[in-house]
Short mmCIF file of C-alpha atoms in Angstrom, two decimals:
data_model
loop_
_atom_site.label_atom_id
_atom_site.label_comp_id
_atom_site.label_asym_id
_atom_site.label_seq_id
_atom_site.Cartn_x
_atom_site.Cartn_y
_atom_site.Cartn_z
CA MET L 56 -215.58 37.99 -52.17
CA LYS L 57 -214.66 35.14 -49.83
CA GLN L 58 -211.44 33.19 -50.44
CA SER L 59 -213.43 29.98 -50.95
CA THR L 60 -215.56 31.84 -53.59
CA ALA L 61 -212.40 32.94 -55.42
CA LEU L 62 -210.86 29.60 -55.28
CA ALA L 63 -213.94 28.02 -56.68
CA LEU L 64 -213.86 30.35 -59.56
CA LEU L 65 -210.17 29.63 -60.25
CA GLN L 66 -211.05 25.97 -60.58
CA THR L 67 -213.42 26.70 -63.41
CA GLY L 68 -210.44 27.58 -65.50
CA HIS L 69 -211.26 31.16 -66.05
CA ASN L 70 -208.65 33.72 -66.50
CA VAL L 71 -208.66 35.65 -63.11
CA PHE L 72 -207.40 38.90 -61.59
CA LEU L 73 -207.17 38.12 -57.87
CA THR L 74 -206.86 41.25 -55.84
CA GLY L 75 -207.77 42.97 -52.46
CA SER L 76 -206.15 44.96 -49.63
CA ALA L 77 -203.15 43.99 -47.72
CA GLY L 78 -204.13 40.95 -45.45
CA ALA L 79 -207.16 39.87 -47.45
CA GLY L 80 -205.33 36.47 -48.28
CA LYS L 81 -204.47 36.88 -51.86
CA THR L 82 -201.21 34.99 -51.53
CA TYR L 83 -202.97 32.36 -49.50
CA THR L 84 -205.68 31.81 -52.06
CA LEU L 85 -202.92 31.53 -54.77
CA ASN L 86 -201.10 28.73 -52.86
CA GLN L 87 -204.39 26.96 -52.36
CA TYR L 88 -204.87 26.96 -56.00
CA ILE L 89 -201.38 25.95 -56.83
CA HIS L 90 -201.75 22.87 -54.37
CA TYR L 91 -205.07 22.19 -56.10
CA LEU L 92 -203.38 22.06 -59.57
CA ARG L 93 -200.40 20.18 -58.40
CA ALA L 94 -202.54 17.49 -56.64
CA ARG L 95 -204.11 17.00 -60.13
CA ARG L 96 -200.80 17.05 -61.91
CA VAL L 97 -201.69 20.03 -63.80
CA PRO L 98 -198.34 21.72 -64.94
CA VAL L 99 -198.36 25.39 -63.49
CA ALA L 100 -195.89 28.07 -64.05
CA ILE L 101 -195.43 30.20 -60.81
CA THR L 102 -193.94 33.66 -61.60
CA ALA L 103 -193.99 37.09 -60.22
CA SER L 104 -192.94 40.67 -61.20
CA THR L 105 -190.03 40.73 -58.86
CA GLY L 106 -187.60 38.34 -57.35
CA ILE L 107 -188.62 38.73 -53.89
CA ALA L 108 -192.25 38.09 -54.64
CA ALA L 109 -191.28 34.99 -56.86
CA THR L 110 -189.31 33.65 -53.86
CA HIS L 111 -192.36 33.84 -51.55
CA LEU L 112 -194.24 31.57 -53.96
CA GLY L 113 -191.27 29.29 -54.75
CA GLY L 114 -191.28 30.56 -58.39
CA ARG L 115 -189.52 32.62 -60.85
CA THR L 116 -189.73 36.13 -62.38
CA ILE L 117 -191.99 36.43 -65.32
CA HIS L 118 -189.04 38.09 -67.21
CA THR L 119 -186.84 34.91 -66.83
CA TRP L 120 -189.63 32.26 -67.34
CA SER L 121 -191.03 34.04 -70.42
CA GLY L 122 -187.56 34.85 -71.91
CA ILE L 123 -188.27 38.64 -72.24
CA GLY L 124 -185.63 39.48 -69.82
CA ILE L 125 -185.35 43.20 -69.35
CA ARG L 126 -186.87 44.02 -72.54
CA ASP L 127 -190.38 45.71 -73.01
CA SER L 128 -191.02 44.65 -76.48
CA VAL L 129 -190.46 41.80 -78.81
CA ASP L 130 -189.89 41.50 -82.54
CA ALA L 131 -189.42 38.75 -84.98
CA ALA L 132 -185.90 38.33 -84.53
CA LEU L 133 -186.26 38.01 -80.89
CA LEU L 134 -189.06 35.36 -81.21
CA LYS L 135 -186.93 33.41 -83.70
CA ARG L 136 -184.09 33.31 -81.03
CA LEU L 137 -186.37 32.16 -78.24
CA LYS L 138 -187.91 29.29 -80.36
CA GLU L 139 -184.29 28.11 -80.61
CA ARG L 140 -183.77 27.76 -76.97
CA LYS L 141 -185.25 24.33 -76.44
CA PRO L 142 -185.39 24.30 -72.57
CA LEU L 143 -187.46 27.60 -72.71
CA LEU L 144 -189.72 26.37 -75.53
CA ASP L 145 -190.28 23.07 -73.59
CA GLN L 146 -191.34 24.91 -70.32
CA LEU L 147 -193.76 27.23 -72.25
CA LEU L 148 -195.31 24.25 -74.06
CA LYS L 149 -195.60 22.28 -71.00
CA ALA L 150 -197.49 24.78 -68.84
CA ARG L 151 -201.24 24.80 -68.72
CA VAL L 152 -201.66 27.59 -66.03
CA LEU L 153 -199.71 30.80 -65.62
CA VAL L 154 -199.64 32.47 -62.28
CA LEU L 155 -198.34 35.99 -62.14
CA ASP L 156 -198.07 37.61 -58.58
CA GLU L 157 -197.38 41.31 -57.70
CA ILE L 158 -199.01 42.51 -61.09
CA SER L 159 -199.02 46.14 -59.94
CA MET L 160 -195.30 46.31 -60.60
CA LEU L 161 -195.19 44.92 -64.12
CA HIS L 162 -195.17 47.44 -66.88
CA ALA L 163 -197.86 47.32 -69.31
CA ARG L 164 -195.46 46.82 -72.15
CA GLN L 165 -193.95 43.97 -70.51
CA PHE L 166 -197.26 42.32 -69.82
CA SER L 167 -198.04 42.71 -73.71
CA ALA L 168 -194.44 41.24 -74.40
CA VAL L 169 -195.36 38.13 -72.30
CA ASN L 170 -198.67 37.71 -74.27
CA GLU L 171 -196.79 38.15 -77.70
CA VAL L 172 -194.06 35.51 -76.69
CA LEU L 173 -196.65 32.87 -75.56
CA LYS L 174 -198.78 33.33 -78.58
CA ALA L 175 -195.66 32.90 -80.93
CA LEU L 176 -193.85 30.11 -79.13
CA ARG L 177 -197.15 28.09 -78.24
CA ASP L 178 -198.16 28.77 -81.86
CA ARG L 179 -201.71 29.64 -80.59
CA ASP L 180 -203.42 32.89 -81.25
CA GLU L 181 -205.58 32.65 -78.07
CA PRO L 182 -204.70 35.27 -75.22
CA PHE L 183 -201.29 34.10 -73.67
CA GLY L 184 -201.10 31.25 -75.95
CA GLY L 185 -204.19 29.39 -74.47
CA LEU L 186 -202.98 29.33 -70.86
CA GLN L 187 -205.19 29.97 -67.95
CA LEU L 188 -203.70 33.11 -66.62
CA VAL L 189 -204.07 33.99 -62.84
CA VAL L 190 -202.70 37.70 -61.99
CA CYS L 191 -202.56 38.60 -58.48
CA GLY L 192 -201.85 42.00 -56.83
CA ASP L 193 -203.02 45.35 -55.71
CA PHE L 194 -202.99 48.38 -58.04
CA LEU L 195 -203.18 50.72 -54.95
CA GLN L 196 -199.75 49.53 -53.87
CA LEU L 197 -196.45 49.74 -55.72
CA PRO L 198 -196.60 50.96 -59.40
CA PRO L 199 -194.37 49.92 -62.28
CA VAL L 200 -191.06 51.83 -62.87
CA GLY L 201 -191.52 53.89 -66.07
CA GLN L 202 -189.57 56.19 -68.28
CA ARG L 203 -188.99 59.73 -67.36
CA GLY L 204 -191.95 61.83 -68.12
CA GLU L 205 -194.22 58.61 -68.63
CA ARG L 206 -197.62 59.07 -67.24
CA ASN L 207 -198.50 56.83 -64.39
CA ARG L 208 -201.78 55.84 -66.12
CA ASP L 209 -199.86 54.31 -69.03
CA LYS L 210 -197.54 52.14 -66.87
CA PHE L 211 -200.11 49.81 -65.39
CA ALA L 212 -200.71 46.27 -66.89
CA PHE L 213 -204.42 46.99 -67.10
CA MET L 214 -203.73 49.61 -69.61
CA SER L 215 -202.29 47.07 -71.99
CA PRO L 216 -204.35 45.63 -74.91
CA ALA L 217 -203.42 42.11 -73.66
CA TRP L 218 -205.20 42.78 -70.32
CA VAL L 219 -208.63 43.45 -72.34
CA GLU L 220 -207.86 40.37 -74.58
CA ALA L 221 -207.45 38.15 -71.55
CA GLY L 222 -211.01 38.77 -70.34
CA LEU L 223 -210.01 38.42 -66.79
CA LYS L 224 -212.59 37.85 -63.98
CA VAL L 225 -212.04 40.01 -61.03
CA CYS L 226 -211.87 38.35 -57.53
CA TYR L 227 -211.86 41.03 -55.12
CA LEU L 228 -211.08 39.64 -51.69
CA THR L 229 -212.88 41.54 -48.85
CA GLU L 230 -212.08 39.80 -45.58
CA SER L 231 -209.13 40.99 -43.78
CA HIS L 232 -207.28 38.11 -42.12
CA ARG L 233 -204.46 40.31 -40.68
CA GLN L 234 -205.75 43.29 -38.76
CA GLY L 235 -209.42 41.92 -38.19
CA ASP L 236 -212.28 44.46 -37.81
CA SER L 237 -210.43 47.23 -35.89
CA PRO L 238 -209.78 50.97 -36.08
CA LEU L 239 -206.37 50.28 -37.56
CA ASN L 240 -207.87 48.35 -40.32
CA SER L 241 -210.43 51.01 -41.04
CA ILE L 242 -207.71 53.55 -41.24
CA LEU L 243 -205.48 51.63 -43.40
CA ASN L 244 -208.31 50.94 -45.87
CA ALA L 245 -209.33 54.61 -45.78
CA LEU L 246 -205.61 55.62 -46.68
CA ARG L 247 -205.56 53.12 -49.39
CA HIS L 248 -208.55 54.68 -51.10
CA GLN L 249 -207.51 58.39 -50.29
CA ALA L 250 -210.77 58.77 -48.12
CA LEU L 251 -209.43 59.47 -44.83
CA GLN L 252 -212.08 60.96 -42.48
CA PRO L 253 -211.26 63.78 -39.93
CA GLU L 254 -211.75 61.52 -36.91
CA GLN L 255 -209.25 59.16 -38.37
CA ARG L 256 -206.87 61.89 -39.05
CA ALA L 257 -207.44 63.06 -35.61
CA GLN L 258 -206.44 59.43 -34.27
CA LEU L 259 -203.30 59.47 -36.34
CA LEU L 260 -202.19 62.91 -35.06
CA ASP L 261 -202.83 61.85 -31.47
CA THR L 262 -199.92 59.32 -31.80
CA GLN L 263 -197.18 61.79 -32.98
CA GLY L 264 -196.29 62.77 -29.55
CA GLN L 265 -195.85 59.25 -28.28
CA THR L 266 -192.51 58.21 -26.82
CA LEU L 267 -191.21 54.76 -27.90
CA GLN L 268 -188.63 52.83 -25.65
CA GLY L 269 -186.05 50.29 -26.55
CA GLN L 270 -184.70 49.24 -30.02
CA LEU L 271 -187.55 49.19 -32.43
CA THR L 272 -187.80 48.18 -35.89
CA ARG L 273 -188.25 51.09 -38.18
CA LEU L 274 -189.79 51.07 -41.59
CA TYR L 275 -188.89 53.48 -44.40
CA THR L 276 -189.87 54.04 -47.94
CA HIS L 277 -186.26 54.97 -49.12
CA ASN L 278 -182.95 53.30 -48.95
CA VAL L 279 -181.17 56.53 -48.05
CA ASP L 280 -183.11 56.53 -44.78
CA VAL L 281 -182.30 52.97 -44.03
CA ASP L 282 -178.60 53.50 -44.81
CA GLN L 283 -178.39 56.49 -42.49
CA ILE L 284 -179.63 54.60 -39.49
CA ASN L 285 -177.50 51.62 -40.25
CA GLN L 286 -174.38 53.79 -40.56
CA ARG L 287 -175.34 55.57 -37.21
CA GLN L 288 -175.74 52.06 -35.34
CA LEU L 289 -172.42 51.11 -36.87
CA GLU L 290 -170.59 53.92 -35.51
CA GLN L 291 -172.00 53.39 -32.06
CA LEU L 292 -170.42 49.88 -31.81
CA LYS L 293 -167.45 49.67 -29.48
CA GLY L 294 -163.97 48.11 -30.28
CA ASP L 295 -161.80 48.19 -33.26
CA ALA L 296 -162.82 47.23 -36.70
CA VAL L 297 -161.82 43.90 -37.93
CA HIS L 298 -161.18 42.95 -41.76
CA TYR L 299 -161.41 39.56 -43.04
CA GLN L 300 -160.21 38.32 -46.48
CA ALA L 301 -162.53 35.84 -48.01
CA SER L 302 -161.48 33.23 -50.51
CA HIS L 303 -162.96 30.29 -52.34
CA ASP L 304 -161.91 27.48 -54.40
#
């Protein structure tokens, strides 16, 4: 699906799941829709499952916006307390559209909790309290953090009853705007679907003996590897260490 087709569907007011591989323009399409809504003075809540993702969109985490915080379930006592928080109640009542980015990292229980809170505080039994729901992300990327021993399939938001209840229309963006139609893009998509072909594997193996020159940015999946490199670089600095005492009024 092209970005323009997805945008046209969003503008109809349907609940939408916007997805696609990296570089397909998910965030760009989201921003286009947000601009469309704001130009028409439609109140839109911009949220994401993580702080970094929320910052990229100029929004807040779904946990803060909805009032669930770190909880993954709600009860009558919590709903009563949330209703007494007037600023929270006002913002939930004012919104007409809820944008939720990086959905892959939001646990199914938290997705359900947001649904319950919106129904209760907006006093409407429709999915997500009658808001247009726009969720965005790629379930082939980072998964939610679950409890020890929890099955991966039980973590994802699409396993929540709220996902089925929302009746999301799937917009799968297929045009890559980052890598183009290149061997690299083909390899990335093959890895994403766990369908790497022998010739693509050979292309990757051919690169393992390459020598890279200069100070290059390195990407790692774990903080411990990053910390080790940072520490080695610090130890190579010449001169004596200087300590500064900070203070503020």
